[in-house]
Amino acid sequence: MVPAVLQMVEQSVIPTAKSTLALAAPATVGVGTQPLTVAPAASLDALHPPLLRTLRHLVPTVVAVLPSAVPLATPPVPTEAVAPRMDTAENRPIIVVQVARVDAPILQVETEGLHPRRSQLHQVHHPKNRFLANPPPLLAPAQPQLMELAVLQMAIPSAVTGRREAAALPTVYVYVSLMMPSVADTDKFCGKTTAHCGTGCQSGPCSGPPAQPAPGPSPAPAAPIPGSLKVLDPITTNPLVQAGVPAMHAGLMQNGRVIFLDKVENNTQLKLPNGQWAYSAEYDPATRKVVPLSYKTNAFCSGGTFLADGRFVSIGGNAPLDFDPTVGDGFKGIRYLSRSASDASLNGQSWSEPGNKIASARWYASVQTMPDGTLFVASGSLNGLDPTVPENNNPTYEILNAQGITSGKNVDMEILKKNQPYYMYPFIHLLNNGQLFVFVAKSAEIFNVATNAVVKALPDLPGDYRTYPNTGGSVLLPLSSANGYAPDIMICGGGAYQDITSPTDPSCGRIQPLATNPTWQMESMPEGRGMVEGTLLPDGTVIWVNGCNRGAQGFGVAKDPTQEVLIYDPTKPVGQRFTVGPTSGIARLYHSVALLLLDGTLMIAGSNPVEQPTTTPIPNRVPSYDFVTEYRVEIYTPPYLSGTNANKRPTGLTLSSKSLKADGSTFTVKFTAPAGNKAAKVALYHGGFVTHSVHMGHRMIFLDTTGYQAGATSQTLTVKMPPNRNVAQPGPYVVYVTVDGVPAVGQFVQVA
């Protein structure tokens, strides 16, 4: 049912220069105080040109037109006043949805606001287009009543550009109508692979329901020893400083401190010496002291890793914002940060940006360090706009050398291309043969970077979408020589589409991609979770935290936070692997992080699901402001350090060398163990670059040891390194020694 007021003719998902409106009668669009009459069958070009340019980023949204029989009357007052601004760099006005009430027989439209990619004005509520929400209810045209209408105000910047320069443009009030594209049109961006089959998106080669349905939620028992959560007290309360900045990205550095990296904001908890707000901070878990760090280009939703020489690197990002002229365009930015376990002079030094650029703009790119130290950088948005429009997307990869300098070449990657719009922040894991496991949407493959070839297409993972904007979490489970370092990969959570109404997926899949006949072994969490992230612990278990039970990634599009800690033991039988730990009192939604510290506890920080930081919720707002910026830092103490275990740590850990090689060579570790000990293990641990529930490069290897003497308090072990850099790519790692599952405080080493 489409109102007779407006019909869209030949509506294409990819906008053409002359998208055409066919009107049942002459209609009126309000431009400022002067209505603009549009004749039947007039093209969109007859409308306000800046509005047209914006709408083409939002198709298949249709300009709603009022029939002349319904007077425009006085333009409604938006519920929130926003000063008009202009994207001066690209001369592109951006629009924002506001809500007003008018007595008119028009379709009711839900609104979101402020961000073309995430708001999308509920662009097309089509049963085949699962990327968007279900349609709002139709109201009979003959039933005039007070209802909500969308109002678009010109020259309001998106979160992508953030431009705030005032523009002397008229406000354009436009009513948004709901149009249904044809099935063929929807197929153009919904995809044609088997990964696009399923409830709500049947555009793939689907002959029926999924061959292997995903399991529903499975109750899990309480953990016998659940561990505990504690919020760290701030070191200063006047002014209040906790994490210092929103924790969008994070990494554990060689000095034991955590780096938080955020986008450009109009306020944080820290300022730089130049008077601008800080968007990055160095946090010391031991003292809770926080130091502001500066950068030169906007790191908004970047990817990252550690270089072979130990430097932390952030790659890609987003456009500059006018309120901070000191930070430039980050779409092609590369940022480097150096820290040392022995050189304290590096502490507190800001990001280095010598001017290196990647080959093409990338926002939401994933990065993996390769065995030779080069960087595989894949996916990303070219401009931060609607990913259902292919021209906005960058489904390619490029290679950076070991120093983080690009080869300058972009290479098409079919798995990214065919899985648009769910192609960003893919899960990537380095396998023990030097090839890559790549997962996006529901699709997976083994990819050979050296030959630029797909080695094997793997089965689709049953269930909903698992990558941005419905990201779950992915973990490469611990590697060991017991099975030849064969990879076993786990993916949990996800969701259906980018809206606050989206259901989330409780299912998890495990696959051994190099097996003769790789298949997904399915299991499930106690509830659906989007934005859930898994972190390995030194004892081999996985901790799953954060996320929501309803909604997706984006600003104001998540609710029902999932605050329970889930403990996963991969060695147990299916159905017995999950147990439930403590429940946090803090919602951790979009832009949250979790990472392991040297002492074996898990740091949890972040949650900033609003465009600019605010700590005050605003009820009944669209998009939602029920959950706002979270600066508190939490520590989860796992079972292995709870109760009497806290007194059973190995102590006095000494390594014979902290410069190690992945070539099968050996080193020794000495430590004091508690009396009556029964077993000891040594793990080589890489925490990686953490953002958006994606832990890039995260891996752990259990190393072979000899020399352990059960019960002895003085222990000296000979430890054998992995056989090659396919198993342990070069870079910084932490050595953890566990005795009866209880870890000593870890020590950083450098692996070549």
JSON list of C-alpha atoms in Angstrom, two decimals, residues 92-281:
[
{"chain": "A", "resi": 92, "resn": "ARG", "atom": "CA", "xyz": [27.46, 19.06, 0.48]},
{"chain": "A", "resi": 93, "resn": "PRO", "atom": "CA", "xyz": [24.59, 19.90, 2.80]},
{"chain": "A", "resi": 94, "resn": "ILE", "atom": "CA", "xyz": [23.62, 17.12, 5.15]},
{"chain": "A", "resi": 95, "resn": "ILE", "atom": "CA", "xyz": [20.17, 16.62, 6.59]},
{"chain": "A", "resi": 96, "resn": "VAL", "atom": "CA", "xyz": [18.84, 15.57, 9.95]},
{"chain": "A", "resi": 97, "resn": "VAL", "atom": "CA", "xyz": [15.50, 14.07, 10.81]},
{"chain": "A", "resi": 98, "resn": "GLN", "atom": "CA", "xyz": [13.48, 15.97, 13.38]},
{"chain": "A", "resi": 99, "resn": "VAL", "atom": "CA", "xyz": [10.04, 15.13, 14.73]},
{"chain": "A", "resi": 100, "resn": "ALA", "atom": "CA", "xyz": [7.10, 17.49, 14.57]},
{"chain": "A", "resi": 101, "resn": "ARG", "atom": "CA", "xyz": [3.35, 17.12, 14.88]},
{"chain": "A", "resi": 102, "resn": "VAL", "atom": "CA", "xyz": [1.00, 18.25, 12.15]},
{"chain": "A", "resi": 103, "resn": "ASP", "atom": "CA", "xyz": [-2.65, 17.55, 11.51]},
{"chain": "A", "resi": 104, "resn": "ALA", "atom": "CA", "xyz": [-2.49, 15.94, 8.08]},
{"chain": "A", "resi": 105, "resn": "PRO", "atom": "CA", "xyz": [-3.50, 12.66, 6.47]},
{"chain": "A", "resi": 106, "resn": "ILE", "atom": "CA", "xyz": [0.05, 11.48, 5.83]},
{"chain": "A", "resi": 107, "resn": "LEU", "atom": "CA", "xyz": [1.87, 8.25, 6.50]},
{"chain": "A", "resi": 108, "resn": "GLN", "atom": "CA", "xyz": [3.41, 7.95, 9.95]},
{"chain": "A", "resi": 109, "resn": "VAL", "atom": "CA", "xyz": [7.18, 7.67, 9.74]},
{"chain": "A", "resi": 110, "resn": "GLU", "atom": "CA", "xyz": [9.61, 6.65, 12.45]},
{"chain": "A", "resi": 111, "resn": "THR", "atom": "CA", "xyz": [12.73, 8.78, 12.59]},
{"chain": "A", "resi": 112, "resn": "GLU", "atom": "CA", "xyz": [16.29, 8.36, 13.74]},
{"chain": "A", "resi": 113, "resn": "GLY", "atom": "CA", "xyz": [18.44, 11.36, 12.97]},
{"chain": "A", "resi": 114, "resn": "LEU", "atom": "CA", "xyz": [21.78, 13.01, 12.41]},
{"chain": "A", "resi": 115, "resn": "HIS", "atom": "CA", "xyz": [23.67, 10.35, 10.50]},
{"chain": "A", "resi": 116, "resn": "PRO", "atom": "CA", "xyz": [22.95, 9.30, 6.91]},
{"chain": "A", "resi": 117, "resn": "ARG", "atom": "CA", "xyz": [24.62, 5.93, 7.38]},
{"chain": "A", "resi": 118, "resn": "ARG", "atom": "CA", "xyz": [23.05, 5.02, 10.65]},
{"chain": "A", "resi": 119, "resn": "SER", "atom": "CA", "xyz": [19.85, 6.99, 10.50]},
{"chain": "A", "resi": 120, "resn": "GLN", "atom": "CA", "xyz": [18.94, 6.28, 6.91]},
{"chain": "A", "resi": 121, "resn": "LEU", "atom": "CA", "xyz": [15.53, 7.81, 7.63]},
{"chain": "A", "resi": 122, "resn": "HIS", "atom": "CA", "xyz": [14.18, 4.26, 7.74]},
{"chain": "A", "resi": 123, "resn": "GLN", "atom": "CA", "xyz": [14.91, 4.35, 4.04]},
{"chain": "A", "resi": 124, "resn": "VAL", "atom": "CA", "xyz": [13.13, 1.30, 2.69]},
{"chain": "A", "resi": 125, "resn": "HIS", "atom": "CA", "xyz": [11.17, -0.98, 4.92]},
{"chain": "A", "resi": 126, "resn": "HIS", "atom": "CA", "xyz": [11.03, -3.85, 2.49]},
{"chain": "A", "resi": 127, "resn": "PRO", "atom": "CA", "xyz": [10.54, -7.44, 3.67]},
{"chain": "A", "resi": 128, "resn": "LYS", "atom": "CA", "xyz": [13.53, -8.48, 1.54]},
{"chain": "A", "resi": 129, "resn": "ASN", "atom": "CA", "xyz": [15.79, -5.78, 2.90]},
{"chain": "A", "resi": 130, "resn": "ARG", "atom": "CA", "xyz": [16.90, -6.97, 6.28]},
{"chain": "A", "resi": 131, "resn": "PHE", "atom": "CA", "xyz": [19.46, -4.24, 6.61]},
{"chain": "A", "resi": 132, "resn": "LEU", "atom": "CA", "xyz": [16.62, -1.95, 7.70]},
{"chain": "A", "resi": 133, "resn": "ALA", "atom": "CA", "xyz": [13.75, -2.18, 10.13]},
{"chain": "A", "resi": 134, "resn": "ASN", "atom": "CA", "xyz": [10.21, -3.38, 9.67]},
{"chain": "A", "resi": 135, "resn": "PRO", "atom": "CA", "xyz": [7.81, -0.81, 8.23]},
{"chain": "A", "resi": 136, "resn": "PRO", "atom": "CA", "xyz": [5.93, 1.53, 10.52]},
{"chain": "A", "resi": 137, "resn": "PRO", "atom": "CA", "xyz": [2.14, 1.20, 10.33]},
{"chain": "A", "resi": 138, "resn": "LEU", "atom": "CA", "xyz": [0.19, 2.86, 7.54]},
{"chain": "A", "resi": 139, "resn": "LEU", "atom": "CA", "xyz": [-2.52, 5.30, 8.48]},
{"chain": "A", "resi": 140, "resn": "ALA", "atom": "CA", "xyz": [-5.53, 5.60, 6.25]},
{"chain": "A", "resi": 141, "resn": "PRO", "atom": "CA", "xyz": [-5.33, 8.75, 4.08]},
{"chain": "A", "resi": 142, "resn": "ALA", "atom": "CA", "xyz": [-8.95, 9.51, 4.89]},
{"chain": "A", "resi": 143, "resn": "GLN", "atom": "CA", "xyz": [-8.24, 9.59, 8.60]},
{"chain": "A", "resi": 144, "resn": "PRO", "atom": "CA", "xyz": [-6.77, 13.00, 9.47]},
{"chain": "A", "resi": 145, "resn": "GLN", "atom": "CA", "xyz": [-5.26, 12.97, 12.92]},
{"chain": "A", "resi": 146, "resn": "LEU", "atom": "CA", "xyz": [-2.37, 14.29, 14.92]},
{"chain": "A", "resi": 147, "resn": "MET", "atom": "CA", "xyz": [0.67, 12.21, 13.99]},
{"chain": "A", "resi": 148, "resn": "GLU", "atom": "CA", "xyz": [4.46, 12.33, 13.84]},
{"chain": "A", "resi": 149, "resn": "LEU", "atom": "CA", "xyz": [6.08, 13.51, 10.62]},
{"chain": "A", "resi": 150, "resn": "ALA", "atom": "CA", "xyz": [9.72, 13.68, 9.68]},
{"chain": "A", "resi": 151, "resn": "VAL", "atom": "CA", "xyz": [11.14, 17.13, 9.08]},
{"chain": "A", "resi": 152, "resn": "LEU", "atom": "CA", "xyz": [14.47, 17.54, 7.30]},
{"chain": "A", "resi": 153, "resn": "GLN", "atom": "CA", "xyz": [16.49, 20.60, 8.16]},
{"chain": "A", "resi": 154, "resn": "MET", "atom": "CA", "xyz": [19.12, 21.65, 5.66]},
{"chain": "A", "resi": 155, "resn": "ALA", "atom": "CA", "xyz": [22.82, 22.00, 6.27]},
{"chain": "A", "resi": 156, "resn": "ILE", "atom": "CA", "xyz": [23.05, 19.85, 9.37]},
{"chain": "A", "resi": 157, "resn": "PRO", "atom": "CA", "xyz": [26.24, 17.77, 9.36]},
{"chain": "A", "resi": 158, "resn": "SER", "atom": "CA", "xyz": [26.36, 14.03, 9.81]},
{"chain": "A", "resi": 159, "resn": "ALA", "atom": "CA", "xyz": [28.62, 12.35, 12.30]},
{"chain": "A", "resi": 160, "resn": "VAL", "atom": "CA", "xyz": [30.79, 11.54, 9.31]},
{"chain": "A", "resi": 161, "resn": "THR", "atom": "CA", "xyz": [31.75, 15.10, 8.41]},
{"chain": "A", "resi": 162, "resn": "GLY", "atom": "CA", "xyz": [30.73, 16.89, 11.58]},
{"chain": "A", "resi": 163, "resn": "ARG", "atom": "CA", "xyz": [31.05, 20.29, 9.92]},
{"chain": "A", "resi": 164, "resn": "ARG", "atom": "CA", "xyz": [29.65, 23.03, 12.11]},
{"chain": "A", "resi": 165, "resn": "GLU", "atom": "CA", "xyz": [30.19, 26.17, 10.09]},
{"chain": "A", "resi": 166, "resn": "ALA", "atom": "CA", "xyz": [27.02, 28.24, 9.84]},
{"chain": "A", "resi": 167, "resn": "ALA", "atom": "CA", "xyz": [25.47, 28.43, 6.41]},
{"chain": "A", "resi": 168, "resn": "ALA", "atom": "CA", "xyz": [23.00, 31.01, 5.18]},
{"chain": "A", "resi": 169, "resn": "LEU", "atom": "CA", "xyz": [20.71, 28.43, 3.59]},
{"chain": "A", "resi": 170, "resn": "PRO", "atom": "CA", "xyz": [16.96, 28.24, 4.05]},
{"chain": "A", "resi": 171, "resn": "THR", "atom": "CA", "xyz": [15.58, 25.47, 6.16]},
{"chain": "A", "resi": 172, "resn": "VAL", "atom": "CA", "xyz": [13.84, 22.96, 3.92]},
{"chain": "A", "resi": 173, "resn": "TYR", "atom": "CA", "xyz": [10.90, 21.21, 5.48]},
{"chain": "A", "resi": 174, "resn": "VAL", "atom": "CA", "xyz": [10.27, 17.94, 3.68]},
{"chain": "A", "resi": 175, "resn": "TYR", "atom": "CA", "xyz": [7.87, 15.21, 4.67]},
{"chain": "A", "resi": 176, "resn": "VAL", "atom": "CA", "xyz": [9.34, 11.74, 4.23]},
{"chain": "A", "resi": 177, "resn": "SER", "atom": "CA", "xyz": [7.18, 9.10, 2.61]},
{"chain": "A", "resi": 178, "resn": "LEU", "atom": "CA", "xyz": [7.72, 5.37, 2.50]},
{"chain": "A", "resi": 179, "resn": "MET", "atom": "CA", "xyz": [8.29, 3.74, -0.90]},
{"chain": "A", "resi": 180, "resn": "MET", "atom": "CA", "xyz": [8.67, 0.09, -1.77]},
{"chain": "A", "resi": 181, "resn": "PRO", "atom": "CA", "xyz": [11.28, -0.80, -4.41]},
{"chain": "A", "resi": 182, "resn": "SER", "atom": "CA", "xyz": [10.84, -3.76, -6.65]},
{"chain": "A", "resi": 183, "resn": "VAL", "atom": "CA", "xyz": [12.32, -7.12, -5.73]},
{"chain": "A", "resi": 184, "resn": "ALA", "atom": "CA", "xyz": [14.90, -6.74, -8.49]},
{"chain": "A", "resi": 185, "resn": "ASP", "atom": "CA", "xyz": [16.00, -3.37, -7.19]},
{"chain": "A", "resi": 186, "resn": "THR", "atom": "CA", "xyz": [16.38, -4.68, -3.67]},
{"chain": "A", "resi": 187, "resn": "ASP", "atom": "CA", "xyz": [18.54, -7.53, -4.93]},
{"chain": "A", "resi": 188, "resn": "LYS", "atom": "CA", "xyz": [21.06, -5.02, -6.25]},
{"chain": "A", "resi": 189, "resn": "PHE", "atom": "CA", "xyz": [22.33, -4.17, -2.80]},
{"chain": "A", "resi": 190, "resn": "CYS", "atom": "CA", "xyz": [20.88, -6.90, -0.61]},
{"chain": "A", "resi": 191, "resn": "GLY", "atom": "CA", "xyz": [23.22, -9.37, -2.28]},
{"chain": "A", "resi": 192, "resn": "LYS", "atom": "CA", "xyz": [22.91, -12.57, -4.26]},
{"chain": "A", "resi": 193, "resn": "THR", "atom": "CA", "xyz": [24.96, -15.02, -2.22]},
{"chain": "A", "resi": 194, "resn": "THR", "atom": "CA", "xyz": [23.75, -17.77, 0.06]},
{"chain": "A", "resi": 195, "resn": "ALA", "atom": "CA", "xyz": [24.77, -15.51, 2.93]},
{"chain": "A", "resi": 196, "resn": "HIS", "atom": "CA", "xyz": [21.86, -13.28, 1.94]},
{"chain": "A", "resi": 197, "resn": "CYS", "atom": "CA", "xyz": [19.31, -16.04, 2.53]},
{"chain": "A", "resi": 198, "resn": "GLY", "atom": "CA", "xyz": [17.18, -16.12, 5.63]},
{"chain": "A", "resi": 199, "resn": "THR", "atom": "CA", "xyz": [14.32, -14.41, 7.34]},
{"chain": "A", "resi": 200, "resn": "GLY", "atom": "CA", "xyz": [13.93, -10.87, 6.06]},
{"chain": "A", "resi": 201, "resn": "CYS", "atom": "CA", "xyz": [16.44, -11.11, 3.22]},
{"chain": "A", "resi": 202, "resn": "GLN", "atom": "CA", "xyz": [15.63, -13.68, 0.56]},
{"chain": "A", "resi": 203, "resn": "SER", "atom": "CA", "xyz": [17.61, -12.26, -2.35]},
{"chain": "A", "resi": 204, "resn": "GLY", "atom": "CA", "xyz": [20.21, -14.98, -2.49]},
{"chain": "A", "resi": 205, "resn": "PRO", "atom": "CA", "xyz": [19.89, -18.33, -4.30]},
{"chain": "A", "resi": 206, "resn": "CYS", "atom": "CA", "xyz": [17.49, -19.57, -1.65]},
{"chain": "A", "resi": 207, "resn": "SER", "atom": "CA", "xyz": [15.25, -22.54, -2.29]},
{"chain": "A", "resi": 208, "resn": "GLY", "atom": "CA", "xyz": [13.93, -22.78, 1.23]},
{"chain": "A", "resi": 209, "resn": "PRO", "atom": "CA", "xyz": [14.82, -22.26, 4.86]},
{"chain": "A", "resi": 210, "resn": "PRO", "atom": "CA", "xyz": [18.47, -22.51, 5.91]},
{"chain": "A", "resi": 211, "resn": "ALA", "atom": "CA", "xyz": [19.88, -26.02, 5.71]},
{"chain": "A", "resi": 212, "resn": "GLN", "atom": "CA", "xyz": [21.18, -25.66, 9.25]},
{"chain": "A", "resi": 213, "resn": "PRO", "atom": "CA", "xyz": [19.07, -23.34, 11.40]},
{"chain": "A", "resi": 214, "resn": "ALA", "atom": "CA", "xyz": [20.91, -21.51, 14.14]},
{"chain": "A", "resi": 215, "resn": "PRO", "atom": "CA", "xyz": [20.04, -22.66, 17.65]},
{"chain": "A", "resi": 216, "resn": "GLY", "atom": "CA", "xyz": [18.09, -20.41, 19.99]},
{"chain": "A", "resi": 217, "resn": "PRO", "atom": "CA", "xyz": [19.27, -19.30, 23.41]},
{"chain": "A", "resi": 218, "resn": "SER", "atom": "CA", "xyz": [20.48, -22.00, 25.80]},
{"chain": "A", "resi": 219, "resn": "PRO", "atom": "CA", "xyz": [20.35, -21.51, 29.56]},
{"chain": "A", "resi": 220, "resn": "ALA", "atom": "CA", "xyz": [23.74, -21.72, 31.22]},
{"chain": "A", "resi": 221, "resn": "PRO", "atom": "CA", "xyz": [24.45, -22.51, 34.87]},
{"chain": "A", "resi": 222, "resn": "ALA", "atom": "CA", "xyz": [26.08, -20.08, 37.23]},
{"chain": "A", "resi": 223, "resn": "ALA", "atom": "CA", "xyz": [29.84, -20.50, 37.35]},
{"chain": "A", "resi": 224, "resn": "PRO", "atom": "CA", "xyz": [30.99, -22.27, 40.55]},
{"chain": "A", "resi": 225, "resn": "ILE", "atom": "CA", "xyz": [33.46, -19.42, 41.00]},
{"chain": "A", "resi": 226, "resn": "PRO", "atom": "CA", "xyz": [32.01, -16.50, 39.01]},
{"chain": "A", "resi": 227, "resn": "GLY", "atom": "CA", "xyz": [34.77, -13.97, 39.50]},
{"chain": "A", "resi": 228, "resn": "SER", "atom": "CA", "xyz": [33.97, -10.38, 40.36]},
{"chain": "A", "resi": 229, "resn": "LEU", "atom": "CA", "xyz": [33.56, -6.93, 38.83]},
{"chain": "A", "resi": 230, "resn": "LYS", "atom": "CA", "xyz": [34.83, -3.72, 40.33]},
{"chain": "A", "resi": 231, "resn": "VAL", "atom": "CA", "xyz": [34.65, -0.12, 39.11]},
{"chain": "A", "resi": 232, "resn": "LEU", "atom": "CA", "xyz": [38.00, 1.61, 39.54]},
{"chain": "A", "resi": 233, "resn": "ASP", "atom": "CA", "xyz": [37.81, 4.78, 41.55]},
{"chain": "A", "resi": 234, "resn": "PRO", "atom": "CA", "xyz": [39.04, 7.87, 39.68]},
{"chain": "A", "resi": 235, "resn": "ILE", "atom": "CA", "xyz": [42.36, 9.32, 40.78]},
{"chain": "A", "resi": 236, "resn": "THR", "atom": "CA", "xyz": [40.79, 12.77, 40.74]},
{"chain": "A", "resi": 237, "resn": "THR", "atom": "CA", "xyz": [37.20, 13.92, 41.08]},
{"chain": "A", "resi": 238, "resn": "ASN", "atom": "CA", "xyz": [37.68, 17.65, 40.60]},
{"chain": "A", "resi": 239, "resn": "PRO", "atom": "CA", "xyz": [37.76, 17.61, 37.69]},
{"chain": "A", "resi": 240, "resn": "LEU", "atom": "CA", "xyz": [36.41, 14.09, 37.33]},
{"chain": "A", "resi": 241, "resn": "VAL", "atom": "CA", "xyz": [38.82, 11.98, 35.28]},
{"chain": "A", "resi": 242, "resn": "GLN", "atom": "CA", "xyz": [38.20, 8.27, 34.74]},
{"chain": "A", "resi": 243, "resn": "ALA", "atom": "CA", "xyz": [39.11, 6.80, 31.34]},
{"chain": "A", "resi": 244, "resn": "GLY", "atom": "CA", "xyz": [39.79, 10.37, 30.19]},
{"chain": "A", "resi": 245, "resn": "VAL", "atom": "CA", "xyz": [38.30, 9.85, 26.72]},
{"chain": "A", "resi": 246, "resn": "PRO", "atom": "CA", "xyz": [35.59, 7.58, 25.28]},
{"chain": "A", "resi": 247, "resn": "ALA", "atom": "CA", "xyz": [37.24, 4.19, 24.78]},
{"chain": "A", "resi": 248, "resn": "MET", "atom": "CA", "xyz": [36.44, 3.48, 21.11]},
{"chain": "A", "resi": 249, "resn": "HIS", "atom": "CA", "xyz": [39.76, 1.70, 20.46]},
{"chain": "A", "resi": 250, "resn": "ALA", "atom": "CA", "xyz": [42.22, 0.21, 22.93]},
{"chain": "A", "resi": 251, "resn": "GLY", "atom": "CA", "xyz": [45.47, -1.71, 23.24]},
{"chain": "A", "resi": 252, "resn": "LEU", "atom": "CA", "xyz": [47.71, -2.97, 26.05]},
{"chain": "A", "resi": 253, "resn": "MET", "atom": "CA", "xyz": [51.15, -1.43, 25.67]},
{"chain": "A", "resi": 254, "resn": "GLN", "atom": "CA", "xyz": [54.60, -2.72, 26.65]},
{"chain": "A", "resi": 255, "resn": "ASN", "atom": "CA", "xyz": [54.71, -0.44, 29.71]},
{"chain": "A", "resi": 256, "resn": "GLY", "atom": "CA", "xyz": [51.62, -2.17, 31.09]},
{"chain": "A", "resi": 257, "resn": "ARG", "atom": "CA", "xyz": [49.39, 0.80, 30.40]},
{"chain": "A", "resi": 258, "resn": "VAL", "atom": "CA", "xyz": [46.34, 0.91, 28.16]},
{"chain": "A", "resi": 259, "resn": "ILE", "atom": "CA", "xyz": [45.94, 3.28, 25.24]},
{"chain": "A", "resi": 260, "resn": "PHE", "atom": "CA", "xyz": [42.44, 4.57, 24.58]},
{"chain": "A", "resi": 261, "resn": "LEU", "atom": "CA", "xyz": [41.80, 6.11, 21.18]},
{"chain": "A", "resi": 262, "resn": "ASP", "atom": "CA", "xyz": [38.64, 7.98, 20.24]},
{"chain": "A", "resi": 263, "resn": "LYS", "atom": "CA", "xyz": [37.23, 10.14, 17.45]},
{"chain": "A", "resi": 264, "resn": "VAL", "atom": "CA", "xyz": [37.18, 13.93, 17.47]},
{"chain": "A", "resi": 265, "resn": "GLU", "atom": "CA", "xyz": [34.68, 15.08, 20.10]},
{"chain": "A", "resi": 266, "resn": "ASN", "atom": "CA", "xyz": [33.31, 18.39, 21.31]},
{"chain": "A", "resi": 267, "resn": "ASN", "atom": "CA", "xyz": [34.18, 17.42, 24.89]},
{"chain": "A", "resi": 268, "resn": "THR", "atom": "CA", "xyz": [36.02, 14.72, 26.85]},
{"chain": "A", "resi": 269, "resn": "GLN", "atom": "CA", "xyz": [37.48, 14.54, 30.37]},
{"chain": "A", "resi": 270, "resn": "LEU", "atom": "CA", "xyz": [40.96, 15.71, 29.31]},
{"chain": "A", "resi": 271, "resn": "LYS", "atom": "CA", "xyz": [42.46, 18.72, 27.57]},
{"chain": "A", "resi": 272, "resn": "LEU", "atom": "CA", "xyz": [45.75, 19.07, 25.72]},
{"chain": "A", "resi": 273, "resn": "PRO", "atom": "CA", "xyz": [48.27, 21.83, 26.37]},
{"chain": "A", "resi": 274, "resn": "ASN", "atom": "CA", "xyz": [46.94, 23.69, 23.30]},
{"chain": "A", "resi": 275, "resn": "GLY", "atom": "CA", "xyz": [43.51, 23.97, 24.93]},
{"chain": "A", "resi": 276, "resn": "GLN", "atom": "CA", "xyz": [41.80, 21.46, 22.65]},
{"chain": "A", "resi": 277, "resn": "TRP", "atom": "CA", "xyz": [40.05, 18.40, 23.99]},
{"chain": "A", "resi": 278, "resn": "ALA", "atom": "CA", "xyz": [42.09, 15.20, 24.03]},
{"chain": "A", "resi": 279, "resn": "TYR", "atom": "CA", "xyz": [40.82, 12.26, 21.97]},
{"chain": "A", "resi": 280, "resn": "SER", "atom": "CA", "xyz": [43.37, 9.72, 23.12]},
{"chain": "A", "resi": 281, "resn": "ALA", "atom": "CA", "xyz": [44.67, 8.84, 26.56]}
]
